[in-house]
Short mmCIF file of C-alpha atoms in Angstrom, two decimals:
data_model
loop_
_atom_site.label_atom_id
_atom_site.label_comp_id
_atom_site.label_asym_id
_atom_site.label_seq_id
_atom_site.Cartn_x
_atom_site.Cartn_y
_atom_site.Cartn_z
CA MET A 447 0.00 0.00 0.00
CA LEU A 448 1.23 3.49 -0.80
CA THR A 449 2.26 5.61 2.14
CA GLU A 450 0.10 8.61 2.99
CA LYS A 451 2.87 10.92 1.78
CA ALA A 452 3.19 9.06 -1.54
CA THR A 453 -0.59 9.06 -2.02
CA THR A 454 -0.78 12.79 -1.29
CA GLY A 455 2.05 13.48 -3.75
CA TYR A 456 0.38 11.40 -6.46
CA LEU A 457 -3.01 13.05 -5.93
CA ALA A 458 -1.41 16.52 -5.99
CA ALA A 459 0.28 15.69 -9.32
CA ILE A 460 -2.97 14.42 -10.85
CA LEU A 461 -4.95 17.45 -9.66
CA GLN A 462 -2.26 19.79 -11.00
CA GLU A 463 -2.46 18.04 -14.36
CA LYS A 464 -6.24 18.51 -14.33
CA ASN A 465 -5.97 22.19 -13.25
CA VAL A 466 -7.84 21.52 -10.01
CA PRO A 467 -6.66 23.64 -7.03
CA GLU A 468 -4.29 21.86 -4.64
CA LYS A 469 -6.62 22.63 -1.74
CA PHE A 470 -8.73 19.68 -2.94
CA VAL A 471 -5.94 17.12 -2.31
CA PRO A 472 -7.14 16.34 1.27
CA VAL A 473 -10.71 15.97 -0.04
CA LEU A 474 -9.66 13.53 -2.78
CA SER A 475 -7.46 11.67 -0.29
CA GLY A 476 -10.38 11.35 2.13
CA ILE A 477 -12.70 10.15 -0.62
CA LEU A 478 -10.14 7.61 -1.80
CA SER A 479 -9.52 6.33 1.74
CA ARG A 480 -13.23 5.58 2.21
CA SER A 481 -13.69 3.94 -1.19
CA TYR A 482 -13.95 0.22 -1.90
CA TYR A 483 -13.20 -1.97 -4.91
CA ASN A 484 -16.19 -2.87 -7.09
CA SER A 485 -15.14 -6.06 -8.88
CA ASP A 486 -18.15 -5.95 -11.22
CA ALA A 487 -17.16 -2.49 -12.49
CA GLY A 488 -13.41 -3.15 -12.23
CA CYS A 489 -12.68 0.08 -10.37
CA MET A 490 -12.77 1.83 -7.02
CA GLU A 491 -16.15 3.19 -5.94
CA ILE A 492 -17.62 5.24 -3.09
CA VAL A 493 -21.14 5.79 -1.86
CA VAL A 494 -21.45 9.28 -0.41
CA ASN A 495 -24.16 10.61 1.87
CA THR A 496 -24.24 13.47 4.40
CA TYR A 497 -22.59 11.39 7.12
CA VAL A 498 -19.74 10.29 4.82
CA LYS A 499 -19.17 13.89 3.68
CA LYS A 500 -18.95 14.99 7.33
CA GLU A 501 -16.45 12.23 8.12
CA ILE A 502 -14.29 13.08 5.08
CA ALA A 503 -14.40 16.77 6.04
CA LYS A 504 -13.39 15.93 9.62
CA LYS A 505 -10.46 13.80 8.44
CA ALA A 506 -9.37 16.58 6.03
CA GLY A 507 -9.51 19.16 8.82
CA LEU A 508 -12.38 21.10 7.24
CA LYS A 509 -14.96 22.97 9.30
CA THR A 510 -17.90 21.99 7.09
CA PRO A 511 -18.63 19.22 4.58
CA SER A 512 -19.42 21.66 1.74
CA PRO A 513 -15.86 21.50 0.26
CA VAL A 514 -16.33 17.74 -0.05
CA GLY A 515 -19.42 18.27 -2.24
CA SER A 516 -17.55 20.91 -4.27
CA GLY A 517 -14.63 18.52 -4.64
CA LEU A 518 -16.87 15.72 -5.88
CA ASN A 519 -18.29 18.06 -8.52
CA LYS A 520 -14.80 19.17 -9.61
CA PHE A 521 -13.54 15.59 -9.78
CA VAL A 522 -16.49 14.61 -11.98
CA GLU A 523 -15.94 17.66 -14.23
CA CYS A 524 -12.30 16.71 -14.81
CA ASN A 525 -13.06 13.00 -15.34
CA LEU A 526 -11.34 11.64 -12.22
CA LEU A 527 -14.71 10.38 -10.96
CA THR A 528 -17.89 9.32 -12.70
CA CYS A 529 -21.24 9.84 -11.02
CA VAL A 530 -23.05 6.53 -11.52
CA GLU A 531 -26.20 7.75 -9.80
CA ASN A 532 -27.04 10.11 -6.97
CA GLY A 533 -24.35 9.64 -4.30
CA VAL A 534 -22.45 6.84 -6.07
CA TYR A 535 -19.10 7.67 -7.67
CA ARG A 536 -16.53 5.55 -9.50
CA PHE A 537 -12.86 6.38 -9.78
CA HIS A 538 -11.46 6.48 -13.32
CA PRO A 539 -9.25 3.36 -13.63
CA ALA A 540 -6.75 5.24 -15.81
CA TYR A 541 -5.79 7.32 -12.77
CA PHE A 542 -6.52 4.96 -9.89
CA GLY A 543 -5.85 1.55 -11.40
CA SER A 544 -8.17 -1.31 -12.15
CA ARG A 545 -7.52 -3.19 -8.91
CA PRO A 546 -8.04 -2.34 -5.23
CA TRP A 547 -6.16 0.82 -4.21
CA ALA A 548 -4.81 -1.00 -1.13
CA GLU A 549 -2.81 -3.28 -3.45
CA VAL A 550 -0.98 -0.37 -5.10
CA GLN A 551 2.67 -0.26 -4.06
CA GLU A 552 3.84 2.41 -6.48
CA MET A 553 2.43 4.89 -8.99
CA ARG A 554 4.54 6.38 -11.78
CA ILE A 555 3.58 9.27 -14.02
CA GLN A 556 5.42 10.05 -17.25
CA LYS A 557 4.60 13.04 -19.38
CA TYR A 558 5.85 13.38 -22.94
CA PHE A 559 5.97 16.73 -24.67
CA GLY A 560 5.88 17.17 -28.42
CA ILE A 561 3.20 17.64 -31.02
CA LYS A 562 0.94 15.86 -28.58
CA GLU A 563 1.20 15.81 -24.82
CA ILE A 564 0.98 12.22 -23.66
CA ILE A 565 0.64 11.06 -20.09
CA GLN A 566 1.33 7.50 -19.05
CA ILE A 567 0.50 6.19 -15.61
CA LEU A 568 1.97 2.96 -14.33
CA ALA A 569 0.57 1.17 -11.29
CA VAL A 570 2.75 -1.43 -9.54
CA TYR A 571 0.78 -3.79 -7.32
CA ALA A 572 1.69 -5.89 -4.27
CA ASP A 573 2.21 -9.00 -6.42
CA GLN A 574 4.69 -6.94 -8.52
CA THR A 575 2.45 -6.91 -11.59
CA GLU A 576 2.34 -3.65 -13.47
CA THR A 577 -0.44 -2.09 -15.46
CA LEU A 578 -0.06 0.82 -17.80
CA ASP A 579 -3.08 3.06 -17.61
CA CYS A 580 -3.39 6.06 -19.89
CA PRO A 581 -5.96 8.80 -19.46
CA ALA A 582 -8.99 8.20 -21.67
CA GLU A 583 -9.60 11.80 -22.61
CA PRO A 584 -7.19 13.73 -24.82
CA THR A 585 -4.77 16.03 -23.07
CA GLU A 586 -3.93 19.54 -24.23
CA GLY A 587 -2.60 19.31 -27.77
CA THR A 588 -4.31 16.07 -28.81
CA LYS A 589 -7.26 15.98 -31.17
CA GLU A 590 -10.67 15.59 -29.58
CA GLY A 591 -11.72 11.95 -29.70
CA SER A 592 -8.24 10.75 -30.62
CA THR A 593 -7.14 7.48 -29.08
CA GLU A 594 -3.54 7.87 -30.19
CA ALA A 595 -2.51 8.98 -26.71
CA GLN A 596 -3.97 5.86 -25.16
CA ASN A 597 -1.70 3.22 -26.66
CA ILE A 598 1.78 4.42 -27.48
CA SER A 599 4.94 2.36 -27.58
CA GLU A 600 8.42 3.35 -26.44
CA GLU A 601 9.50 3.36 -30.12
CA GLU A 602 6.87 5.95 -31.01
CA ILE A 603 7.99 8.18 -28.14
CA SER A 604 11.64 8.15 -29.16
CA GLU A 605 10.89 9.05 -32.80
#
């Protein structure tokens, strides 16, 4: 399992990439810590109600739970979470892996600059398997709807 410091650093990097203010790192960390793995969906998921928002706010050192609701909205807007239905959110596997978060030992982010900006995220799990997850939506500089950034080889990068 990633240390709290490593998790915070990873979440800060992802939020920076998505242009979400850093003040939301404790909110995302609290949401992630209360999430569970949904094997049917193949991703992390959380069910949020007023009590859960209060608990996340308390853990994040916030006075009220309203920043938690604002954070959920921001995370959905930037495609880190998907709202399945009222109060049910799923974490995007490209950023949080497709296995339980507790199994993650290491997260690596690589960003390539060129004609297209390409981000690759590598998750290393407890059993030492690695999965390469790439963000599903195009990053700045890629064509809308393009899947070229999703599957790129080392040879293509060095060209």
